XYZ file of C-alpha atoms in Angstrom:
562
model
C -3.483 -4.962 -43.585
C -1.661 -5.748 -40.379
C -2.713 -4.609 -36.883
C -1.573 -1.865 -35.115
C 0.569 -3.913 -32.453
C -0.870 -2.367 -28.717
C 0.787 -1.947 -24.892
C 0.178 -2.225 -21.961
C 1.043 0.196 -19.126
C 0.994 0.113 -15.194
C 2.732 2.273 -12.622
C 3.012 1.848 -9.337
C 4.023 4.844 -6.887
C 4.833 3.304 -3.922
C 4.174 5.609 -0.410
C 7.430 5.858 1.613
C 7.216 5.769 5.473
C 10.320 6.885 6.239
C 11.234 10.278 4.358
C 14.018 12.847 4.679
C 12.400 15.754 5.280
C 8.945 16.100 6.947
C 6.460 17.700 5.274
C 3.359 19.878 6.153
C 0.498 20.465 4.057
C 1.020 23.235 1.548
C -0.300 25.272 -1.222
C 1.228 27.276 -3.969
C 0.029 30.789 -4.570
C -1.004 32.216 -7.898
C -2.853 34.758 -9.588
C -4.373 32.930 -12.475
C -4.431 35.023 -16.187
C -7.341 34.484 -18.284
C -7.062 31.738 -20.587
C -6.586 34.460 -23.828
C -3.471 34.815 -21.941
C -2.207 31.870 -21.405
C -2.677 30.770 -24.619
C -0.379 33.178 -25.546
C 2.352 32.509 -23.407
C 2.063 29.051 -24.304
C 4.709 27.709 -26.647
C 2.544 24.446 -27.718
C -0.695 23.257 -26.054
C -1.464 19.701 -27.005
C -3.949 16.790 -25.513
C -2.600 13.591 -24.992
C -2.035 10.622 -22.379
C 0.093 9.552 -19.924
C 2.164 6.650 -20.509
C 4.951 6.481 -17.656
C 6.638 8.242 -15.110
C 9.864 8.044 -13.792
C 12.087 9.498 -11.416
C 16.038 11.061 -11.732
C 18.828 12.933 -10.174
C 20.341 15.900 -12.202
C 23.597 16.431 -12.362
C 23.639 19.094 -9.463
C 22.344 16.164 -7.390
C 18.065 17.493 -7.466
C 15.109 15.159 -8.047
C 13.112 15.676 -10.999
C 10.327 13.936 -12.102
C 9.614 12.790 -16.148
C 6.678 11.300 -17.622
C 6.483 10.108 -21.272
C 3.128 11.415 -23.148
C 1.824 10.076 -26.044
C 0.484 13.129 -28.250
C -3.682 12.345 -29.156
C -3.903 16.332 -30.631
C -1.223 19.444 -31.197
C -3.270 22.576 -30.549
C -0.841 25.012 -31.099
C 2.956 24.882 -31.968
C 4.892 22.204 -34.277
C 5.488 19.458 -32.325
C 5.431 16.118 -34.924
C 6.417 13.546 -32.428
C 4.080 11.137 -31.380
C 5.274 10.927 -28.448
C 7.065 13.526 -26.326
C 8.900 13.786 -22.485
C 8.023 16.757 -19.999
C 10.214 17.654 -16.715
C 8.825 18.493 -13.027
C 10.669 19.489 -10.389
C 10.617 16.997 -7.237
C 9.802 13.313 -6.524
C 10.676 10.853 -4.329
C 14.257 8.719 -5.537
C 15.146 6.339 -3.282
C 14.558 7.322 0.157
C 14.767 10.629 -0.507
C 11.449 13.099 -0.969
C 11.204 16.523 -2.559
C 8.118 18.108 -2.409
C 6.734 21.023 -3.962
C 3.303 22.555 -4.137
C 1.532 23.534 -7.139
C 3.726 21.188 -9.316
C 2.014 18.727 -11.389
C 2.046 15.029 -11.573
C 0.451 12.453 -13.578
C -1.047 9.523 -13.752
C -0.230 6.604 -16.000
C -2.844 6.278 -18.390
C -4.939 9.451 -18.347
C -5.567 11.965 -20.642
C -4.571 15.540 -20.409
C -4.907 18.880 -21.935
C -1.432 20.647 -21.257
C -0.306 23.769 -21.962
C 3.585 23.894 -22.281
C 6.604 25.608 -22.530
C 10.508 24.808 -23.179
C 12.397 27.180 -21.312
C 15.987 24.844 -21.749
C 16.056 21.773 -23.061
C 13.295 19.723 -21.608
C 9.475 21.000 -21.563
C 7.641 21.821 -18.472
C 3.934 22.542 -18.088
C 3.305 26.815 -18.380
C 2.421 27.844 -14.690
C 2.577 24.880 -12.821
C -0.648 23.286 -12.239
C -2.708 26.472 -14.096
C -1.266 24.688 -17.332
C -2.384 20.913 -16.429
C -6.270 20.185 -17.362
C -8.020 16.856 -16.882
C -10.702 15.262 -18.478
C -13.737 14.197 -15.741
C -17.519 14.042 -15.836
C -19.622 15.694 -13.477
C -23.596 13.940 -12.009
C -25.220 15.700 -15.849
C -23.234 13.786 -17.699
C -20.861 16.666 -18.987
C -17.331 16.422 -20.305
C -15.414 18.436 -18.383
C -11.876 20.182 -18.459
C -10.697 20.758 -14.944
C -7.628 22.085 -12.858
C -6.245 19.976 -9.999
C -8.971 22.497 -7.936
C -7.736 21.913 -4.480
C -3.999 23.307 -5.548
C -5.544 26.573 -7.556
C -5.053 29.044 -4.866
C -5.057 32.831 -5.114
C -6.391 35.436 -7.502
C -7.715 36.496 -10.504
C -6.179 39.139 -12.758
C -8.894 41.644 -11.356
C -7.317 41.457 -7.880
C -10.425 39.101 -6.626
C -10.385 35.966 -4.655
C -10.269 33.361 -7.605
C -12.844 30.468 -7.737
C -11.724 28.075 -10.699
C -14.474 27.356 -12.800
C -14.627 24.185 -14.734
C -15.187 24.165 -18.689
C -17.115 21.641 -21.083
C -14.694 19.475 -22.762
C -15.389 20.157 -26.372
C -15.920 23.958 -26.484
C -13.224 24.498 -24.530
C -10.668 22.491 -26.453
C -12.491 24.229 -29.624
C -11.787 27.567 -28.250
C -8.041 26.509 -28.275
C -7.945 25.564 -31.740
C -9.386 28.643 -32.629
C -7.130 30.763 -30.650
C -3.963 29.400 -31.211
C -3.742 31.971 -34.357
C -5.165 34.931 -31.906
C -8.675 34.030 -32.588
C -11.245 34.720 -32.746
C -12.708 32.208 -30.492
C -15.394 32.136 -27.915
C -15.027 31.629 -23.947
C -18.842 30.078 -24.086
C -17.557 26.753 -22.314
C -17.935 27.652 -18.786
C -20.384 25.789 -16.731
C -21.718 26.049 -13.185
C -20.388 23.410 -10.789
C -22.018 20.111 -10.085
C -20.770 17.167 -7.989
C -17.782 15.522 -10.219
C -18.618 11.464 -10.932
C -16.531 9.882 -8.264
C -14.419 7.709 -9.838
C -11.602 4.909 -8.905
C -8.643 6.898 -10.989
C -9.078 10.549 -11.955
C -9.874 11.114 -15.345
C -11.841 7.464 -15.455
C -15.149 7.850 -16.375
C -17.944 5.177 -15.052
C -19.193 3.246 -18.510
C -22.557 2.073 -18.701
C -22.941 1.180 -22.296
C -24.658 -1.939 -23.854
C -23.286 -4.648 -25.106
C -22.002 -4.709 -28.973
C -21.936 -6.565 -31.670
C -18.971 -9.244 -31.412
C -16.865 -6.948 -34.310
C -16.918 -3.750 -31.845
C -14.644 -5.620 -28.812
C -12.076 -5.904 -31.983
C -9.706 -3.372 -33.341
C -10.350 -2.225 -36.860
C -7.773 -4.191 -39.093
C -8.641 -2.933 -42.832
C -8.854 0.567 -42.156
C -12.155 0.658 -42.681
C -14.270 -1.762 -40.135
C -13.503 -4.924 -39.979
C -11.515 -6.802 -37.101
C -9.570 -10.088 -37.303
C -9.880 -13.488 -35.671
C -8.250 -17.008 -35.935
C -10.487 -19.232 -37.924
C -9.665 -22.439 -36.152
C -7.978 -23.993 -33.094
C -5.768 -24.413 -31.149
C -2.841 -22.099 -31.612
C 0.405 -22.880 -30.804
C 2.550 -20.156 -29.131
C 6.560 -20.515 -28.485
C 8.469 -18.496 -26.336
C 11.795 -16.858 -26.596
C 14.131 -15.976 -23.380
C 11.392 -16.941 -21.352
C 12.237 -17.693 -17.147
C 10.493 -19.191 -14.695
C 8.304 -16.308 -14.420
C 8.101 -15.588 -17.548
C 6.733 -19.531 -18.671
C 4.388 -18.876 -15.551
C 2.506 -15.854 -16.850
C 2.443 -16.928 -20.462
C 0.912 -20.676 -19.087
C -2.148 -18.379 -16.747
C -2.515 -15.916 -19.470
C -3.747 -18.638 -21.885
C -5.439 -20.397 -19.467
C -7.574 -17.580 -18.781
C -8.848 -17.124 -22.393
C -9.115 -20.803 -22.707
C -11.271 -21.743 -19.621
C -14.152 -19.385 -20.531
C -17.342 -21.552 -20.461
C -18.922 -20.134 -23.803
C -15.190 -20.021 -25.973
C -13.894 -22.365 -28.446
C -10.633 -20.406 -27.785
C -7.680 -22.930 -27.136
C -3.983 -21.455 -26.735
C -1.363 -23.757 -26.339
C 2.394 -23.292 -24.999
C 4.855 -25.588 -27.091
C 7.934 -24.304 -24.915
C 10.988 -22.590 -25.908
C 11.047 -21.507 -29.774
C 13.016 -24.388 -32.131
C 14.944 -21.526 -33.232
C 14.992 -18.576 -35.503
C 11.899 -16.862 -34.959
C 12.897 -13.706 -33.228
C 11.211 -11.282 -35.491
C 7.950 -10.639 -33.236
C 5.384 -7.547 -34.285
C 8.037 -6.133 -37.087
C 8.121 -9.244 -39.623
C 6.045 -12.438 -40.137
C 8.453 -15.655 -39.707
C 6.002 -18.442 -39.350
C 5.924 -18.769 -36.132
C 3.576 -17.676 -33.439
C 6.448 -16.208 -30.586
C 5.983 -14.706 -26.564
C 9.536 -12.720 -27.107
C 10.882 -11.722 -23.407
C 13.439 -9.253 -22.146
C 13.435 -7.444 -25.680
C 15.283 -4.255 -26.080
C 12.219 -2.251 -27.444
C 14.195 0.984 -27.725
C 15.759 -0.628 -30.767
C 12.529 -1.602 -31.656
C 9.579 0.288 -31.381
C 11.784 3.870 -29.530
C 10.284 2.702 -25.779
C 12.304 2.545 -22.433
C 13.078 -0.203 -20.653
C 11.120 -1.204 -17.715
C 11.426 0.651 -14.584
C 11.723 -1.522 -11.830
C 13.397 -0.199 -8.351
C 14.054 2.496 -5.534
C 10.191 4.321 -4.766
C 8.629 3.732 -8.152
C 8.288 1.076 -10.201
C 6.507 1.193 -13.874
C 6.963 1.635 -17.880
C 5.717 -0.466 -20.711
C 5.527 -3.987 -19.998
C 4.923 -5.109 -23.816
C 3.446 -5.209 -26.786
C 0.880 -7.687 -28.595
C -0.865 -8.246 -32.344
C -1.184 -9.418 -35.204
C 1.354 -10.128 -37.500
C -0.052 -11.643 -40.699
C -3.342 -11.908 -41.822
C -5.049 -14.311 -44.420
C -8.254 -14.330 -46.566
C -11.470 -13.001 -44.678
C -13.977 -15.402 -43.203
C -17.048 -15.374 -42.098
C -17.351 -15.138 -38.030
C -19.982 -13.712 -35.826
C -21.848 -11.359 -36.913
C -20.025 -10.803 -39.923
C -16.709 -10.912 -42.079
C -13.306 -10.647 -40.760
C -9.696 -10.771 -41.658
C -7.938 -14.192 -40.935
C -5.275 -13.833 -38.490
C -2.587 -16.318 -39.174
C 0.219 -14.908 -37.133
C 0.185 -13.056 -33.924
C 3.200 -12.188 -31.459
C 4.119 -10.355 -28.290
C 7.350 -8.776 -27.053
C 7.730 -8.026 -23.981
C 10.175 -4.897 -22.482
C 13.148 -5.957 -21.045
C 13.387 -5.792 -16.745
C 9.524 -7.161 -16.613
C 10.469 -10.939 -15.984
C 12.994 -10.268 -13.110
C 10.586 -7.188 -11.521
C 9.783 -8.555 -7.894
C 6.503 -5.816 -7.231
C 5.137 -6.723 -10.979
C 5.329 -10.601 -10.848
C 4.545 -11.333 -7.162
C 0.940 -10.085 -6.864
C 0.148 -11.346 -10.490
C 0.454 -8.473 -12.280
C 2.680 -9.824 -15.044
C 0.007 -12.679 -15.770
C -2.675 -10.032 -15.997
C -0.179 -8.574 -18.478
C 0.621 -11.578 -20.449
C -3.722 -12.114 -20.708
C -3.463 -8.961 -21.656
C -1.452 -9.159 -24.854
C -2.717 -12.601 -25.545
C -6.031 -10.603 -25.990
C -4.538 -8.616 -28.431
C -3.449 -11.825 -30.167
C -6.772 -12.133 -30.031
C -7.965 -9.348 -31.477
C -9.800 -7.813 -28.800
C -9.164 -3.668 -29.091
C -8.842 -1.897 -25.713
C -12.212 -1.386 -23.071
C -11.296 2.335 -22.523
C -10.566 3.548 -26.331
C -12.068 3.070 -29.770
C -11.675 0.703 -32.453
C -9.197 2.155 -34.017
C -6.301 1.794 -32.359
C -5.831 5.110 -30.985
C -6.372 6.806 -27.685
C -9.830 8.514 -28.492
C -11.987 8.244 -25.714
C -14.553 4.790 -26.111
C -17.487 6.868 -24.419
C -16.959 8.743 -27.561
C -18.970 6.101 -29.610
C -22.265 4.805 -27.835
C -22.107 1.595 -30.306
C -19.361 0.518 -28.171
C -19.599 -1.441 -24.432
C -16.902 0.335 -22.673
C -14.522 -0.424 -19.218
C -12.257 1.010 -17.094
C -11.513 -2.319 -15.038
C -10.728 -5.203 -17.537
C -7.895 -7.581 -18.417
C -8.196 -5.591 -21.656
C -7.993 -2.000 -19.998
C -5.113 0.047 -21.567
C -3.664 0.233 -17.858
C -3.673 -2.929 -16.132
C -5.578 -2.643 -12.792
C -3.594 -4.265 -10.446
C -4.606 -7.404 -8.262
C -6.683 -9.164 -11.213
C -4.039 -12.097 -11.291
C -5.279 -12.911 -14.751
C -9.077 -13.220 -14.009
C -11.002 -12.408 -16.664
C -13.495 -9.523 -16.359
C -16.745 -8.903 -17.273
C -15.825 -6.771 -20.585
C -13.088 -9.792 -21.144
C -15.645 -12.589 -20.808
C -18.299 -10.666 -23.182
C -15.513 -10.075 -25.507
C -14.106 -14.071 -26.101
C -17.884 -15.211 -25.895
C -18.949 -13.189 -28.967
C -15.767 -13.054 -30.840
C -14.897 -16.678 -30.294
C -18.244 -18.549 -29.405
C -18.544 -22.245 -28.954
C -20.159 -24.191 -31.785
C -23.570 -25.284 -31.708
C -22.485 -28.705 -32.319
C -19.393 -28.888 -29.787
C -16.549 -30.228 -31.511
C -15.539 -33.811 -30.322
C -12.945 -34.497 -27.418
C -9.267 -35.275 -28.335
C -8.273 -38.357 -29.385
C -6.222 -40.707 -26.992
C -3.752 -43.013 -26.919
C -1.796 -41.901 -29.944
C 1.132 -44.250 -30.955
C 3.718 -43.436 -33.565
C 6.174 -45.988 -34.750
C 8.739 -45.791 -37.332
C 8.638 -48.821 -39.277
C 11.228 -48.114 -41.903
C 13.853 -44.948 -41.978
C 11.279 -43.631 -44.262
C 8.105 -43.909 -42.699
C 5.844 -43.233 -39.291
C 2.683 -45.368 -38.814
C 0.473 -43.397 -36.610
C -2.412 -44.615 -34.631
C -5.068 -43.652 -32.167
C -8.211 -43.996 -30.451
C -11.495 -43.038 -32.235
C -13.138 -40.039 -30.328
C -16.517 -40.848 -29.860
C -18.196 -38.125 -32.380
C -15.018 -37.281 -34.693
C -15.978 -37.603 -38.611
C -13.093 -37.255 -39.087
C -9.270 -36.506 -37.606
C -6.172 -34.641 -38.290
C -2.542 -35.251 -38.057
C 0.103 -33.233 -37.283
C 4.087 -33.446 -37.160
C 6.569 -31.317 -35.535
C 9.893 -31.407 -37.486
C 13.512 -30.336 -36.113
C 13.745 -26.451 -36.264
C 9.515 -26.435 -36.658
C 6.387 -26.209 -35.375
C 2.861 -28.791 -35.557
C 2.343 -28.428 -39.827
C -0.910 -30.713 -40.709
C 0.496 -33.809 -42.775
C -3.089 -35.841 -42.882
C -6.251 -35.754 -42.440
C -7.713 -39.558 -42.447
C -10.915 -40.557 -42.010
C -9.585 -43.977 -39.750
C -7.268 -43.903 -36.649
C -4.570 -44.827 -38.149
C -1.929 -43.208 -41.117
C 1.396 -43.709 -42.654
C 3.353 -40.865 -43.022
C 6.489 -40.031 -45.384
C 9.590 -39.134 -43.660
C 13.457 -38.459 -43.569
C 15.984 -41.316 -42.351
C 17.683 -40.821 -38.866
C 15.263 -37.707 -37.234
C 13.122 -37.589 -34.464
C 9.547 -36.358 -34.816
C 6.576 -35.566 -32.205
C 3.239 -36.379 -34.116
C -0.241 -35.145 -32.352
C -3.953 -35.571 -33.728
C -6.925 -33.861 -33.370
C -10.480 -35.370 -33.774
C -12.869 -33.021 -35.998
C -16.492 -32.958 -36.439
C -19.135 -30.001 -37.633
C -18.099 -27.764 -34.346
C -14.843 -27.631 -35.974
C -11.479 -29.746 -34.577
C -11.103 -30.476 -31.060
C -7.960 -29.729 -28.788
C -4.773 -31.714 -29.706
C -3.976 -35.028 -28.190
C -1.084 -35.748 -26.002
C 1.930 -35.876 -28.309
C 4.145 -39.059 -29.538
C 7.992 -39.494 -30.227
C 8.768 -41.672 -33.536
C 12.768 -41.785 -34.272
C 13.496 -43.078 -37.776
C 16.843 -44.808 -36.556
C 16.403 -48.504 -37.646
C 18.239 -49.918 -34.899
C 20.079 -53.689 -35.618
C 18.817 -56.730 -32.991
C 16.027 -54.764 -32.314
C 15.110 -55.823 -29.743
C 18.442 -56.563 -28.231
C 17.543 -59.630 -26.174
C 19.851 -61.936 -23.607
C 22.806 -63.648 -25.393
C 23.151 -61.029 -28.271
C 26.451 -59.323 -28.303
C 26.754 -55.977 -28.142
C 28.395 -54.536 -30.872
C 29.868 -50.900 -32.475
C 27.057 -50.912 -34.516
C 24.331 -50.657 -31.726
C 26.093 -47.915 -30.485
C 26.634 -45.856 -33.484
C 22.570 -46.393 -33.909
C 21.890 -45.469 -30.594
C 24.128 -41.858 -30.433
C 22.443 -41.084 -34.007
C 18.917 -41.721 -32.440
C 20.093 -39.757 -28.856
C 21.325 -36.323 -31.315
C 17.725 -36.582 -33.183
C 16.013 -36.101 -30.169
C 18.170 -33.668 -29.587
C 17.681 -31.729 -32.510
C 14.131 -31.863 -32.421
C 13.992 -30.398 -29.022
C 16.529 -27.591 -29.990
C 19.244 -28.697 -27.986
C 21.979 -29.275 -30.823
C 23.869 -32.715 -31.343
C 26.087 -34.115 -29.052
C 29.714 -35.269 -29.411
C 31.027 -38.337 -28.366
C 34.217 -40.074 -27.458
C 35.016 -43.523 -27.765
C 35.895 -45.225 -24.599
């Protein structure tokens, strides 16, 4: 079984000095039904979280504001989309502001309970801010349901001077499953007030679990329990319509995954992809691939990347596991092989000035690479999902990691303390360390049909491993000697890149530097003083320029005789 590929979400609202109107502090006014009542008047209620929010002009020239939700739980009504768009009045677009009190906003990446209603087209929380609950934890440890409290202004149906009161998570979201059918249900879910947790995000919840076992920082790849893990490095990663930026984040987001003190973990970036391998999460193609600028509304039904005027956020990508081989035994227990992982990332994130600039984008990249990785998300469960990770004490939980399901901004890549725990238990270095790579790695072809390949003995290899990069490929094993040194089988007039590894029991070490061998058999070699040059030489040395060239993806070359 595959993984479920995962995001990762940020959005940034950015505070405008200079606005077009100015605005005083201001409160909307309501008298606020029982919630019998506005269950009924609800169309659908549902629970679910935040992804992004952007802002538009209507045709009649007004500012609304829309935010994508991705549905966790339909309590009434028969919504079937997993994911579903509702429309506010107001925003700030460009330089302009529209303001209105009582209306609700969102943030990106918190979970809601929403009570809803279409009155058009587009659907719109029932009562303003009456309809919008969030899920917080007050100083004895309660799940709570609360209203934005500071906005809830006015009366109660009795004609008194409302005080909103704040309701336990579970019963109350039980009493809306049970009265979505008119009932019966019971209201037993209110609870006095308490200090709320202070946290740095509403809706974030401090975790203060202990640490797991190395399978619960994965996400569950069978279906049942188990997560998945590379057996072996290092893996290669190529990259498709990657920039500057783009080769920049993919180059710190490995690095931070491979520089952990306590990690076998070694990611390497072979540069732009040979060639063909464009299929990312949907298909395995053999290839390990960092796709950039992808359209992902073809492909997985998400909008591009907002990035301009006041607001800038969206999906930035996706990362996971592609193929999977025969289980192994890790730490701590069995997993699934992973033998092909890939990211895609949404198009507008590589050329996004307020997303690259600070770092963000490498925290992003780390981010997916942990997917790659296996690692599940800090602030949900195993299973892919958005349930709630406090949910399940065996897990250690985070709201401020690489691995968070929103990045938190200003990391730059740096590994957290949930990220560190994560790669040191999943991926933990050997107790004998494997040997360092070998140097000084020759190859030289000796005929058209064969490489000899030699090195320098690491000092506690048992063994070593050779690998060749072909035109159009990637590094395939082709040997495994005992020596430093190997012949090796190959195809007249092509260029190869050939790169050993030294093993030992801690497994193989990093790969050397890599070596060129073209199997062009050049006449007079070497050409020396007093030899003549001759059509020959020439024809030998285009033939050995276009192999290069093919093996670095460039295509051949034409040439004209002079």
């Amino acid at each position: 079984m595959l993984e479920r590929p995962h995001g990762v979400l940020t959005g940034v609202k950015i505070a405008l000095l200079l606005l077009v109107v100015s605005v005083e502090s201001q409160a909307a006014s309501f008298v606020v039904p029982p919630d019998r009542i506005m269950v009924e008047q609800a169309e659908v209620i549902v629970v679910g979280s935040a992804l992004a929010s952007r802002t538009e002009l209507t045709a009649d020239n007004w500012i609304i504001t829309v935010t994508t939700f991705s549905l966790e739980e339909v309590l009434k009504g028969g919504i079937t989309a997993e994911t579903i768009e509702i429309v506010e009045p107001g925003g700030t677009y460009g330089k302009r502001s529209t303001i209105i009190p009582g209306v609700p906003r969102f943030e990106d990446g918190e979970r809601y309970a929403l009570f809803l209603i279409r009155p058009a087209e587009n659907w719109m929380v029932l009562n303003l801010v009456l309809g919008k609950f969030s899920f917080v934890s007050d100083v004895n440890g309660r799940r709570l349901a609360v209203r934005d409290e500071d906005e809830v202004i006015g009366w109660s149906s009795d004609g008194k001077t409302h005080r909103e009161s704040r309701r336990e998570a579970d019963r109350f979201l039980n009493f809306l499953r049970g009265s979505r059918n008119g009932g019966p249900a019971r209201d037993d879910y209110f609870v006095p007030r308490s200090p709320l947790i202070p946290t740095r995000k509403r809706g974030l919840i401090p975790f203060t679990h202990a640490i797991g076992t190395p399978k619960s920082y994965t996400t569950i790849n069978d279906g049942v329990d188990l997560g998945s893990r590379w057996n072996g490095f290092p893996v290669s990663f190529t990259s498709v319509g990657a920039n500057t930026a783009g080769e920049t984040a993919i180059n710190a987001g490995m690095a931070s995954w491979n520089n952990h003190a306590t990690s076998n973990v070694v990611y390497a970036y072979a540069g732009a992809d040979p060639g063909g391998h464009t299929g990312g999460l949907r298909t395995a193609d053999g290839a390990n691939t960092v796709l950039f600028e992808q359209n992902l509304v073809v492909r997985h039904g998400v909008a591009g990347f907002s990035c301009g005027g006041s607001s800038w956020g969206g999906l930035i990508g996706l990362g996971g596991i592609s193929a999977n081989g025969p289980n192994h035994a890790g730490p701590g227990g069995t997993f699934n092989t992973t033998t092909e992982a890939d990211v895609e990332l949404n198009q507008g994130t590589s050329t996004c000035a307020p997303l690259i600039t600070p770092g963000d984008f490498k925290t992003a990249l780390a981010h997916e690479l942990g997917h790659t990785l296996g690692f599940r998300h800090t602030n949900y469960t195993r299973d892919g999902g958005i349930t709630d990770c406090t949910t399940d004490p065996a897990l250690d939980c985070s709201s401020s990691a690489v691995m968070n399901s929103t990045i938190p901004l200003g990391l730059d890549a740096a590994l957290q303390t949930w990220d560190s725990t994560a790669v040191g238990l999943v991926y933990p270095t050997p107790a004998t360390p494997p040997p360092a790579p070998p140097t000084g790695v020759t190859a030289t072809a000796t005929t058209s049909t064969n490489v000899a390949v030699s090195w320098i003995a690491s000092a506690t290899a048992t063994s070593y491993q050779v690998y060749r990069r072909d035109p159009g490929g990637t590094f395939t094993l082709v040997a495994s000697p005992v020596g430093t040194s190997q012949n090796n089988t190959t195809s007249a007039n092509t260029a190869y890149l050939y790169m050993v590894k030294a093993v030992n029991a801690g497994g193989p070490s990093g790969g050397s530097l890599s070596d060129l061998a073209t199997t062009v058999i050049f006449t007079n070699d070497p050409l020396t003083s007093g030899i003549v040059v001759q059509a020959i030489h020439l024809t030998q040395l285009r033939t050995a320029v276009n192999a290069v060239r093919l093996l670095a993806a460039l295509g051949s070359l034409p040439f004209t005789e002079t």
